[in-house]
Tab-separated table of N, CA and C in Angstrom:
chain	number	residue	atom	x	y	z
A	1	UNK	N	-0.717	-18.930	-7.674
A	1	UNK	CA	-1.504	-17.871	-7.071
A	1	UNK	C	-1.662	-18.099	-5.566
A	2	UNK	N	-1.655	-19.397	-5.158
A	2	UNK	CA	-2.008	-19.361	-3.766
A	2	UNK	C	-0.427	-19.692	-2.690
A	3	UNK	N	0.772	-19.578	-3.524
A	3	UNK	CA	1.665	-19.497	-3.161
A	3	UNK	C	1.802	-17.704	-2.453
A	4	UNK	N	1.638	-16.694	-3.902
A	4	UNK	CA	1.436	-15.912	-3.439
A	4	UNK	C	0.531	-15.112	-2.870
A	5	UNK	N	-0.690	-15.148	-2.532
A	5	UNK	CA	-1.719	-15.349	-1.493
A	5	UNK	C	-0.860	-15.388	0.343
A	6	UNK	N	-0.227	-16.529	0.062
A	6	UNK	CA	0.033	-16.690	1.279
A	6	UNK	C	1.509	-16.049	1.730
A	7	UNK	N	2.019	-15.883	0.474
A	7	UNK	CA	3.360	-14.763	0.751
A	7	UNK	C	2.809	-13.243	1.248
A	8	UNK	N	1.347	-12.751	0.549
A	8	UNK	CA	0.855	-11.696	1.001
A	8	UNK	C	0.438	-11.323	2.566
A	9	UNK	N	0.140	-12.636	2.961
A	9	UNK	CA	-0.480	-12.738	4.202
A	9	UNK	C	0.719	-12.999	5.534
A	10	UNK	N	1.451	-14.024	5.100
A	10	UNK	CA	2.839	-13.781	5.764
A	10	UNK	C	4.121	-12.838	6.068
A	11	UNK	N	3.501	-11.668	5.392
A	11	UNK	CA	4.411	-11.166	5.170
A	11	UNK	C	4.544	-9.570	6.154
A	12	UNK	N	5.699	-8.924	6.383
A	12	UNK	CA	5.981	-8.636	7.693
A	12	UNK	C	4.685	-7.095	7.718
A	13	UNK	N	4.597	-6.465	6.596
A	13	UNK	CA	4.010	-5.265	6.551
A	13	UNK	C	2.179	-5.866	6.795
A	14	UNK	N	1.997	-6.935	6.423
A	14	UNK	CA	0.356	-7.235	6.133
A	14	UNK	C	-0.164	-7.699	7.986
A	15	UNK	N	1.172	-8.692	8.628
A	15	UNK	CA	1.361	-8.829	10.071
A	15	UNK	C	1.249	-7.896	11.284
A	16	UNK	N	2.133	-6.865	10.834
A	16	UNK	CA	2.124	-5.758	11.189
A	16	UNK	C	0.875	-4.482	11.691
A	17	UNK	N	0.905	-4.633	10.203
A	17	UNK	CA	-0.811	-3.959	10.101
A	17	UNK	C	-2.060	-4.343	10.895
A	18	UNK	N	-1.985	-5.809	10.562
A	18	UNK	CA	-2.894	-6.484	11.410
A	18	UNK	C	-3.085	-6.393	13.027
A	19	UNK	N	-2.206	-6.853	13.685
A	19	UNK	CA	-1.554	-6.674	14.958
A	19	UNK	C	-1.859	-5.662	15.555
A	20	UNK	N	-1.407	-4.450	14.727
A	20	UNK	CA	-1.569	-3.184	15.140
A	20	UNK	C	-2.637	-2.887	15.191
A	21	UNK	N	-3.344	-3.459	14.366
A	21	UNK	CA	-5.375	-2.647	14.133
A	21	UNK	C	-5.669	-3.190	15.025
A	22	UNK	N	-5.204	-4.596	15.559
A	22	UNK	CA	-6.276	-4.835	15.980
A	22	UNK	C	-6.595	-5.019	17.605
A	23	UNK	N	-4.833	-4.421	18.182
A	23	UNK	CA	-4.666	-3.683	19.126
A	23	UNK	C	-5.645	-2.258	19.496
A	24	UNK	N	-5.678	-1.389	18.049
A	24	UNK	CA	-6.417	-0.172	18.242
A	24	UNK	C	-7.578	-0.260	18.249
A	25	UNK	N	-8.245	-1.710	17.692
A	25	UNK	CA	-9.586	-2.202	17.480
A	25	UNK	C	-10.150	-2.439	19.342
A	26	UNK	N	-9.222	-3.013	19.977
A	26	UNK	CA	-9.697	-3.238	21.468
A	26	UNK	C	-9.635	-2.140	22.063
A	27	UNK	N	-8.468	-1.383	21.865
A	27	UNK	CA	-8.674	-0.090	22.516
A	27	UNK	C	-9.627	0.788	22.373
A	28	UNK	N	-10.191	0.834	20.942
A	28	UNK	CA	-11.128	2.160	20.590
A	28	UNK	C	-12.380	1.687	21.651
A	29	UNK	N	-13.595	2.688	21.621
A	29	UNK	CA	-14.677	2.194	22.332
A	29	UNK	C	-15.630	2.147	21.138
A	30	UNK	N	-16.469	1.225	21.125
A	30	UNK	CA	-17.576	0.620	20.348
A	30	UNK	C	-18.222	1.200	19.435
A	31	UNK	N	-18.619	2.441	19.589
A	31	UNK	CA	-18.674	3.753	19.003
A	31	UNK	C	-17.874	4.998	18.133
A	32	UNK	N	-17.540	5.327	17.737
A	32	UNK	CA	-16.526	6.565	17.447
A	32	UNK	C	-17.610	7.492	16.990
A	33	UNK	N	-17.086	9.153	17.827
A	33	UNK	CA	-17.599	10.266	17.402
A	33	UNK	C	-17.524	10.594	16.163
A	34	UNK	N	-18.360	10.742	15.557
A	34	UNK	CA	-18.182	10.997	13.681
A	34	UNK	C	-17.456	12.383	13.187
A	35	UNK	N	-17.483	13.204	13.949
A	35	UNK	CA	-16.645	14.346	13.880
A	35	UNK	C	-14.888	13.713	13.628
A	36	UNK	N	-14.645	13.121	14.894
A	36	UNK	CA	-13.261	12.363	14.856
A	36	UNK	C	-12.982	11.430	13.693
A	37	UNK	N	-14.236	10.814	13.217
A	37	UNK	CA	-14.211	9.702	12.378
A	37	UNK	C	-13.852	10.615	11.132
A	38	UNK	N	-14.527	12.140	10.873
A	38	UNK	CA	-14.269	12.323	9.776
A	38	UNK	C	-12.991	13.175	9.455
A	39	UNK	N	-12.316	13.611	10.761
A	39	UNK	CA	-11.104	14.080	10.925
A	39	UNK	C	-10.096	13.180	10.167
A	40	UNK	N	-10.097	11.449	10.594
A	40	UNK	CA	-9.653	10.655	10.245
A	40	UNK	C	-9.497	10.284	8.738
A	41	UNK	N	-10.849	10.333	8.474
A	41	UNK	CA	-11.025	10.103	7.190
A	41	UNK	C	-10.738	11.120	5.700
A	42	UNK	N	-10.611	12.523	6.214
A	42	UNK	CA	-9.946	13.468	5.808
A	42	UNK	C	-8.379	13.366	5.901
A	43	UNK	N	-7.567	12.976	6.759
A	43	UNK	CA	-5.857	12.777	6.605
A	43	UNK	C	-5.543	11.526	5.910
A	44	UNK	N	-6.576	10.143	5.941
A	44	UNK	CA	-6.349	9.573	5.283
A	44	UNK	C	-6.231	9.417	3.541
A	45	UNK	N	-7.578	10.332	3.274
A	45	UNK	CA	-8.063	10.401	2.034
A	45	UNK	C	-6.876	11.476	1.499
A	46	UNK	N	-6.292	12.312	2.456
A	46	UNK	CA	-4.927	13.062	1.483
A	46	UNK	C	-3.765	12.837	1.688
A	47	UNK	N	-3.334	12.347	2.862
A	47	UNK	CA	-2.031	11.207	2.599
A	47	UNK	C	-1.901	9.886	1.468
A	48	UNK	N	-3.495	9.539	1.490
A	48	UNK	CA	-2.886	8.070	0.574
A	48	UNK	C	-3.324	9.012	-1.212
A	49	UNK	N	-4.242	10.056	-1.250
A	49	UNK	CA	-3.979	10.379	-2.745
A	49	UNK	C	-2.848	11.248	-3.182
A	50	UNK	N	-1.847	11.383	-2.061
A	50	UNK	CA	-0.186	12.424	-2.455
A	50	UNK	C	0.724	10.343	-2.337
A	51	UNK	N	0.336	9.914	-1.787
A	51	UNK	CA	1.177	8.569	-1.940
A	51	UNK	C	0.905	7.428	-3.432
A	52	UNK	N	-0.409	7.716	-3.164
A	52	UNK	CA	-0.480	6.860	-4.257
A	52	UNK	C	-0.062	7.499	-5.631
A	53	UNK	N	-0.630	8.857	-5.615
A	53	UNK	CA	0.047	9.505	-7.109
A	53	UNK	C	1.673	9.524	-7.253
A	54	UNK	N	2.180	9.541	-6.118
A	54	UNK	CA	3.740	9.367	-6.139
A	54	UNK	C	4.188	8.104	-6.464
A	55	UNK	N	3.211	6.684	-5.802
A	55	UNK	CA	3.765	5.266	-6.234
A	55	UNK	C	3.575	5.258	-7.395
A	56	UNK	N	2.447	5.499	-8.218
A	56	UNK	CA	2.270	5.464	-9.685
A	56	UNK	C	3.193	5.761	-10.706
A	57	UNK	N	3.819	7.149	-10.237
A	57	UNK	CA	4.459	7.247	-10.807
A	57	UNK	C	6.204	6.684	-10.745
A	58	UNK	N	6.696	6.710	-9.589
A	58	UNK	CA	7.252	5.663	-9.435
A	58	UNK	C	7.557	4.232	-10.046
A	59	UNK	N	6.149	3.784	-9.988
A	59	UNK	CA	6.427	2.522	-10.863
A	59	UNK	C	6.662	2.481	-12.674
A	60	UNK	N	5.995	3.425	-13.069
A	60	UNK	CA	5.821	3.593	-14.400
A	60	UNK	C	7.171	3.917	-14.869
A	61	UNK	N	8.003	4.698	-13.679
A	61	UNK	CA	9.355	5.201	-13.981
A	61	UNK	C	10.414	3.984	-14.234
A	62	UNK	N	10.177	3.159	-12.760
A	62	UNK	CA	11.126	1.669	-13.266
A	62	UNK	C	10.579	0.984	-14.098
A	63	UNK	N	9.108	0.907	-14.479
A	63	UNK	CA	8.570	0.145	-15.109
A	63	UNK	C	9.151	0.468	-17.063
A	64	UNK	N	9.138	1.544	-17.100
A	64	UNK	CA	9.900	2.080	-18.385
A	64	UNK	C	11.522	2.243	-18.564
A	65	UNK	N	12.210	2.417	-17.332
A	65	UNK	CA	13.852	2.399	-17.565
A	65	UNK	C	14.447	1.238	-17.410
A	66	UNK	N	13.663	0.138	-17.481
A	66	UNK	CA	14.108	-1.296	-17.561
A	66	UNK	C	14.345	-1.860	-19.406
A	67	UNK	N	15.581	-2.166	-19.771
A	67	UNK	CA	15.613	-2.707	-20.915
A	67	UNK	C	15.353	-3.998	-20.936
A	68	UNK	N	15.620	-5.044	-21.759
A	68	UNK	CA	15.080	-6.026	-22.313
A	68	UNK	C	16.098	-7.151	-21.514
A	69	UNK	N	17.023	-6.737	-22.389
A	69	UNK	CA	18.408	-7.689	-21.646
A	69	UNK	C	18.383	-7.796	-19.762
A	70	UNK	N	18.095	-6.582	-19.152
A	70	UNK	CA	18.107	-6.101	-17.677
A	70	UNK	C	17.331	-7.516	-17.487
A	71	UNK	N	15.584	-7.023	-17.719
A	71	UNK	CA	14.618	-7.886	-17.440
A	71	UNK	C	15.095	-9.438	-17.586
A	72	UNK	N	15.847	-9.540	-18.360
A	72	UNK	CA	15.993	-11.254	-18.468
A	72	UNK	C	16.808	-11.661	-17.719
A	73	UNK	N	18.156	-10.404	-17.004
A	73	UNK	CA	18.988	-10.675	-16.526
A	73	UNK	C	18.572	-10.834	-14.694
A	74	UNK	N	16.848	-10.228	-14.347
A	74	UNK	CA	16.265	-10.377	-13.160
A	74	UNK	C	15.466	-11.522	-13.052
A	75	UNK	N	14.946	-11.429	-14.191
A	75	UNK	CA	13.946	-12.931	-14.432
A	75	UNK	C	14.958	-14.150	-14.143
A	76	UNK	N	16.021	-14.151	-13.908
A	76	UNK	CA	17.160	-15.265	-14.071
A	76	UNK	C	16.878	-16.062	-12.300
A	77	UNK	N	16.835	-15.330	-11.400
A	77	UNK	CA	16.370	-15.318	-10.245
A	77	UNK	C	14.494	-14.818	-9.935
A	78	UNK	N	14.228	-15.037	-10.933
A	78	UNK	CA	12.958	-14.628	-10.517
A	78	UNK	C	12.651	-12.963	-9.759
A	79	UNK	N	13.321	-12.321	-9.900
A	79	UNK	CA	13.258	-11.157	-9.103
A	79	UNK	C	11.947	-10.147	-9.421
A	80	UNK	N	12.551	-9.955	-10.826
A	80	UNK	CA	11.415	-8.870	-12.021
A	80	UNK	C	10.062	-9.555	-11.755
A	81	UNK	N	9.317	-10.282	-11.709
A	81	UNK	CA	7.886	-10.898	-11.339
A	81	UNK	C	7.853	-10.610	-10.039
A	82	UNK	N	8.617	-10.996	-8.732
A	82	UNK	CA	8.273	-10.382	-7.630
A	82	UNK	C	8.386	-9.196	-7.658
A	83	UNK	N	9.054	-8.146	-8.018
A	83	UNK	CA	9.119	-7.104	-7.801
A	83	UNK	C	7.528	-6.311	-8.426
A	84	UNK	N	7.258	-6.886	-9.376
A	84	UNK	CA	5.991	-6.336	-9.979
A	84	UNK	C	4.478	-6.972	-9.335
A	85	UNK	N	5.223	-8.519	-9.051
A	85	UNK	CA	4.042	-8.467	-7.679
A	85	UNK	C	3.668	-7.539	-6.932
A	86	UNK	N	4.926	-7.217	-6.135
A	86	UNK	CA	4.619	-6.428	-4.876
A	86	UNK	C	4.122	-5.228	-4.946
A	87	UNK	N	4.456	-4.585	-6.375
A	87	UNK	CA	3.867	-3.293	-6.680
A	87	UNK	C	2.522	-3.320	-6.782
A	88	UNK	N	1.832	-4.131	-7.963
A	88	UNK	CA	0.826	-4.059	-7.843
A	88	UNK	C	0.230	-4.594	-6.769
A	89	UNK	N	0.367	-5.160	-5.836
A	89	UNK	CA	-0.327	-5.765	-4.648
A	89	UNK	C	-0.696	-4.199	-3.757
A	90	UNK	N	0.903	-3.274	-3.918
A	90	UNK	CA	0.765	-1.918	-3.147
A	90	UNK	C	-0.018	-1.349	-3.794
A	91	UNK	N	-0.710	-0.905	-5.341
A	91	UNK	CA	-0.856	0.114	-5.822
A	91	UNK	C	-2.281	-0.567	-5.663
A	92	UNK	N	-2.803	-1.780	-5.264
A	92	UNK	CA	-3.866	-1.800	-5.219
A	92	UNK	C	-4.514	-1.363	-3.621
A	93	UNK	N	-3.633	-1.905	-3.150
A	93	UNK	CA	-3.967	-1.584	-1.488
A	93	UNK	C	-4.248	0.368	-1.600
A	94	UNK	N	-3.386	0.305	-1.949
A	94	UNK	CA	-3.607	1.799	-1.753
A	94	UNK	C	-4.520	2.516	-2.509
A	95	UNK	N	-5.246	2.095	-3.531
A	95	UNK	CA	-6.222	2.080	-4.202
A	95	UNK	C	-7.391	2.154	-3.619
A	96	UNK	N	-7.722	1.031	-3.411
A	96	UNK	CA	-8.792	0.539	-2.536
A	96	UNK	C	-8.974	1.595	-0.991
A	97	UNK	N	-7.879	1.371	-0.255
A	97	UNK	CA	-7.859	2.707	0.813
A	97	UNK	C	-8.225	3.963	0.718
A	98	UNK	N	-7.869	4.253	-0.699
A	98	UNK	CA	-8.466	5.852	-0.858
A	98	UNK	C	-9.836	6.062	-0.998
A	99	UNK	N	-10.270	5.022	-2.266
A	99	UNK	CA	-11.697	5.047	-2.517
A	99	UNK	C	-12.464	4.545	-1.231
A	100	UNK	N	-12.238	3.896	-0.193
A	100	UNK	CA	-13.067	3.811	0.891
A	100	UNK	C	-12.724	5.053	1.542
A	101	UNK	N	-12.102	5.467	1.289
A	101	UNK	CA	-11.163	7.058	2.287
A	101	UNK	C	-12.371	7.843	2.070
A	102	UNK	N	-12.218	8.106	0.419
A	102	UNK	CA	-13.277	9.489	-0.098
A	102	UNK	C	-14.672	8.687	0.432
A	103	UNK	N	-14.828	7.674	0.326
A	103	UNK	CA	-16.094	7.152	0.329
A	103	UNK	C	-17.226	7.397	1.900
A	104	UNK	N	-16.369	6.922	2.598
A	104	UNK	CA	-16.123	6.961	4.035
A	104	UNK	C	-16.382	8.717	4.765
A	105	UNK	N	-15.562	8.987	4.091
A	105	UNK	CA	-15.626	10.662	3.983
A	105	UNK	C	-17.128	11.621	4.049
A	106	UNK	N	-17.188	11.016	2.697
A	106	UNK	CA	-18.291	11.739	2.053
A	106	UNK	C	-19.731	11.083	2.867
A	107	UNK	N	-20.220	10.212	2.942
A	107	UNK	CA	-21.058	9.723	3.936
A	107	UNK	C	-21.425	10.472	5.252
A	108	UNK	N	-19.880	10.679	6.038
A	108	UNK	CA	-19.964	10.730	7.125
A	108	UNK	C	-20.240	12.547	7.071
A	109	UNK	N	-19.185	13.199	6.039
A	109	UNK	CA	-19.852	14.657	6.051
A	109	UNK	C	-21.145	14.580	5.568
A	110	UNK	N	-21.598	13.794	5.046
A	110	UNK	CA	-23.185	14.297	4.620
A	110	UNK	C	-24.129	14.281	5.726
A	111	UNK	N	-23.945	12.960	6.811
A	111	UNK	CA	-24.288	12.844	7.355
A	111	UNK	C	-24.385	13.724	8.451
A	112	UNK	N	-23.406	14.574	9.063
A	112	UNK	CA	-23.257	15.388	9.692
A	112	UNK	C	-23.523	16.924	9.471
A	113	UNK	N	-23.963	17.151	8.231
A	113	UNK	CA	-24.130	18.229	7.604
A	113	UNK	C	-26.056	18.125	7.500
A	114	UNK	N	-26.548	17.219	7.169
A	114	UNK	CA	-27.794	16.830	7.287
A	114	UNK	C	-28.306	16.583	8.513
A	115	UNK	N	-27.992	16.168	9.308
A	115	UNK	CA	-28.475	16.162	11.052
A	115	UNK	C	-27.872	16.850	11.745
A	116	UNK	N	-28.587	17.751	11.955
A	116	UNK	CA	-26.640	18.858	12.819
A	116	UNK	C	-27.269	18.805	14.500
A	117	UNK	N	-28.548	18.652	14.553
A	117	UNK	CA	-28.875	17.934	15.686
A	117	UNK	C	-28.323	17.007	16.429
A	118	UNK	N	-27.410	17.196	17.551
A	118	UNK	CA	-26.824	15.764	18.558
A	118	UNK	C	-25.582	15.510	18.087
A	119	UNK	N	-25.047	14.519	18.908
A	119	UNK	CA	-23.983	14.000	18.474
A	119	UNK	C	-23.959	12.721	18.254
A	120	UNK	N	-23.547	12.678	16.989
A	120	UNK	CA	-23.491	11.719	15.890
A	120	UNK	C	-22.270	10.531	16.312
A	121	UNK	N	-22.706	8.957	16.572
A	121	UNK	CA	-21.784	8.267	16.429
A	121	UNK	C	-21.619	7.262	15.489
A	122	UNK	N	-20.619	6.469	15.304
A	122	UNK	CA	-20.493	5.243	13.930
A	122	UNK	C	-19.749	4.169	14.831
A	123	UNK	N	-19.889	3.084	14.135
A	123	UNK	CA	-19.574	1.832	14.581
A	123	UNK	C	-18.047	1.853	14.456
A	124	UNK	N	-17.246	1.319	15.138
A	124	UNK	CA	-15.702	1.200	14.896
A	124	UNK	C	-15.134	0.364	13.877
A	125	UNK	N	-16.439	-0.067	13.390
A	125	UNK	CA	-15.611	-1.650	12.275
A	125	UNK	C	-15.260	-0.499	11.201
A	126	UNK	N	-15.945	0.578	11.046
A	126	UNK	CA	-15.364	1.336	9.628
A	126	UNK	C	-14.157	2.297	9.865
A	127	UNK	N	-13.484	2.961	10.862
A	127	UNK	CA	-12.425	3.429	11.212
A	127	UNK	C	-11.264	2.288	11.542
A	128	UNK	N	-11.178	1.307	11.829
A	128	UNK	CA	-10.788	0.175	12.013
A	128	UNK	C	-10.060	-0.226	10.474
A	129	UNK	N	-11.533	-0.600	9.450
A	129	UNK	CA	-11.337	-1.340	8.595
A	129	UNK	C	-10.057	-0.028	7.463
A	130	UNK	N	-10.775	0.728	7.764
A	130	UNK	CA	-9.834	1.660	6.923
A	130	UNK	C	-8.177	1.860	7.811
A	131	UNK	N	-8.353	2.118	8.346
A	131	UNK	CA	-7.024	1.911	9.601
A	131	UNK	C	-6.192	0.295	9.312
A	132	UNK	N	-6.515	-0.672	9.060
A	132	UNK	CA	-6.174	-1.653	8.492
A	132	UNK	C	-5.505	-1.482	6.669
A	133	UNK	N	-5.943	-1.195	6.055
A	133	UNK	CA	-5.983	-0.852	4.711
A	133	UNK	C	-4.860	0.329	4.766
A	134	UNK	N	-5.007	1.315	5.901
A	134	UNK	CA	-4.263	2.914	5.384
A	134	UNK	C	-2.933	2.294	5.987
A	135	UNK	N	-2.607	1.393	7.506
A	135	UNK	CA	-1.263	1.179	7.726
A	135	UNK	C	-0.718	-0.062	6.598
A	136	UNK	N	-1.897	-0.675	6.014
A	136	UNK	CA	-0.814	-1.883	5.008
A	136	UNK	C	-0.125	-1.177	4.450
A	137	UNK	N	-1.106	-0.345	3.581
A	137	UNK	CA	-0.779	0.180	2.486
A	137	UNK	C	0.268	1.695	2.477
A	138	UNK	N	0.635	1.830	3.638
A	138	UNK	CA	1.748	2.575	4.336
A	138	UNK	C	3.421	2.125	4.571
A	139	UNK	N	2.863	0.858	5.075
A	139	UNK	CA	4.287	-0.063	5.168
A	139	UNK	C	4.084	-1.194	3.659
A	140	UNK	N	3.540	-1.308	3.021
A	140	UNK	CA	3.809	-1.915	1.540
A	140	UNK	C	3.746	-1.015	0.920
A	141	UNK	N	4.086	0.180	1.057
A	141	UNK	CA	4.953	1.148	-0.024
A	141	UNK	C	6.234	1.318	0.783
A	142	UNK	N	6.701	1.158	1.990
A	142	UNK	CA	7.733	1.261	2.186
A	142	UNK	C	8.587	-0.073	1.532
A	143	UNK	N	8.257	-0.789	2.180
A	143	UNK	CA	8.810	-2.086	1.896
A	143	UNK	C	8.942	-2.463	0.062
A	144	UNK	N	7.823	-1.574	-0.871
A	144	UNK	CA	8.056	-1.353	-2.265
A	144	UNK	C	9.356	-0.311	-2.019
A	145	UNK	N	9.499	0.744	-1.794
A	145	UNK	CA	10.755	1.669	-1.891
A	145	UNK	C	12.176	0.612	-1.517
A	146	UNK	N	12.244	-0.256	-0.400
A	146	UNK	CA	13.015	-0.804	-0.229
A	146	UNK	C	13.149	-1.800	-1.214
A	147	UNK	N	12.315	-2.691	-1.999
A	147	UNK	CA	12.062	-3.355	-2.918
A	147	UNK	C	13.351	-2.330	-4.215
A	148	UNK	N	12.702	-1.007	-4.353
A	148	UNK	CA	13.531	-0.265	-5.734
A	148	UNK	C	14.860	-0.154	-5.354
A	149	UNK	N	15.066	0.036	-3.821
A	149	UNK	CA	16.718	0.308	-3.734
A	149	UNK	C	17.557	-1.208	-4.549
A	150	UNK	N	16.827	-2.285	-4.083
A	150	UNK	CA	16.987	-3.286	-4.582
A	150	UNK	C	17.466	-3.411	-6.231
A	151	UNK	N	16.573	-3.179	-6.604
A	151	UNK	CA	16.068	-3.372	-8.080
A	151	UNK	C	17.143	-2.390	-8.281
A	152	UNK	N	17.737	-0.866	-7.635
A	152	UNK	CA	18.887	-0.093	-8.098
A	152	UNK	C	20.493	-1.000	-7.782
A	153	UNK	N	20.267	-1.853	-7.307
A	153	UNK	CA	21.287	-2.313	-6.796
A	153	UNK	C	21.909	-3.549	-7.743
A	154	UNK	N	20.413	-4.108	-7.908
A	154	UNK	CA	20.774	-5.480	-9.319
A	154	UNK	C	21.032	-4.706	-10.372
A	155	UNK	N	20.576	-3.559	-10.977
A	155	UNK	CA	21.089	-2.751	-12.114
A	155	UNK	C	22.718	-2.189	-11.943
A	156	UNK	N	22.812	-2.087	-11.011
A	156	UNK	CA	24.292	-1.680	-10.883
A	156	UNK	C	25.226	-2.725	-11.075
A	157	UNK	N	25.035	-3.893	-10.583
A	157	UNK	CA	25.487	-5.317	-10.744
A	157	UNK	C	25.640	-5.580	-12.262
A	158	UNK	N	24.200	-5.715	-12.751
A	158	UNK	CA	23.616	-5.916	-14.301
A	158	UNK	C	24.900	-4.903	-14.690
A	159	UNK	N	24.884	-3.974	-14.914
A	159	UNK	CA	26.365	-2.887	-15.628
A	159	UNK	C	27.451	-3.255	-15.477
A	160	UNK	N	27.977	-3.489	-14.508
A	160	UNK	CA	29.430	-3.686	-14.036
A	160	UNK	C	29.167	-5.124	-14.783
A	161	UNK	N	28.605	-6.257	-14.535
A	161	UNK	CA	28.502	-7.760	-15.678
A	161	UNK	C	28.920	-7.485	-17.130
A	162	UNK	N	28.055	-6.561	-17.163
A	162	UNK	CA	27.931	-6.154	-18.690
A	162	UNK	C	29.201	-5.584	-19.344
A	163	UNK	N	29.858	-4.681	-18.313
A	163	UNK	CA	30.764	-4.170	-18.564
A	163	UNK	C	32.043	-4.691	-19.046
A	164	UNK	N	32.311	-5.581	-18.249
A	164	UNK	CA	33.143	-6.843	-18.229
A	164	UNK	C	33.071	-7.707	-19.404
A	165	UNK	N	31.900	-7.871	-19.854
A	165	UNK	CA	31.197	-8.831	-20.553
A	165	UNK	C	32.090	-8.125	-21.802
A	166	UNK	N	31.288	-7.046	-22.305
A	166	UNK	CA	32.168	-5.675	-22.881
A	166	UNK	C	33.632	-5.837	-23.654
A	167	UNK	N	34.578	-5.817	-21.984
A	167	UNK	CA	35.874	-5.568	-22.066
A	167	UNK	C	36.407	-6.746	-22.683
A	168	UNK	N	35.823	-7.942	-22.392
A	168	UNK	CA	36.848	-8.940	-22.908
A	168	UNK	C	36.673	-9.174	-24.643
A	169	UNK	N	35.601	-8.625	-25.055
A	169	UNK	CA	35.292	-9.042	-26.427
A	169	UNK	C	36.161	-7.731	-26.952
């Protein structure tokens, strides 16, 4: 577990993310207008629930057109366990992002809907923290898609083996 822990943390999409926030973290100013905040929190909350319903299904798709023999023939290299690592590592990230998305959301419209007096600001650690979470979980679904071309590529291998395997008997 703490092998992969630290594969999570090393790794180019989680780096990335980081880096990047926390570039936008110095740039933002201390404050954010909650109007903007909830602009934000509205594209996030429907980009990651059209992504995540698409990874889901996605996975369930390779997760079911994998036979028995395949799986043993990935497990041979260890592949099939990473590959299902990485998914669920994405499907949680992106999980978690949404429900702070709606969460985040809903707060901030209430809030703004209940005081309509002034202008309303919020601390940057919560546009930030979600901004952290929405680019992981942006580039660890890419890097999962690149992961399946993969996984299409050892199946093609896996056939043509098989095939062979096949011909000579």
């Amino acid at each position: 577990m703490k092998r992969r822990i630290k594969s999570l943390i090393l790794c180019w999409d989680f780096g990335a993310s980081f880096l990047l926030n926390l570039l936008i973290f110095y740039l933002l100013p201390d404050y954010i207008n909650m109007k903007f905040a909830l602009s934000f929190y509205n594209v996030a909350m429907t980009v990651l629930s059209i992504i995540f319903s698409l990874f889901f299904t996605a996975m369930a798709i390779i997760m079911s057109s994998s036979d028995n023999d395949f799986i043993e023939f990935l497990e041979e290299s260890n592949t099939f366990t990473e590959l299902l690592w990485s998914f669920k590592i994405t499907l949680l990230s992106l999980f978690i992002s949404l429900i702070l998305s709606i969460f985040l959301y809903s707060i901030t419209s209430y809030w703004l809907e209940t005081f309509t007096e002034g202008i309303w600001l919020q601390n940057k650690i919560f546009i930030s923290f979600l901004g952290f979470l929405f680019l992981y979980g942006m580039l660890a679904t890419w890097f999962c898609i690149m992961d399946t071309l993969k996984f299409s590529m050892y199946r093609s291998i896996y056939l043509s083996k098989k095939k062979e395997e096949d011909n000579k008997m």
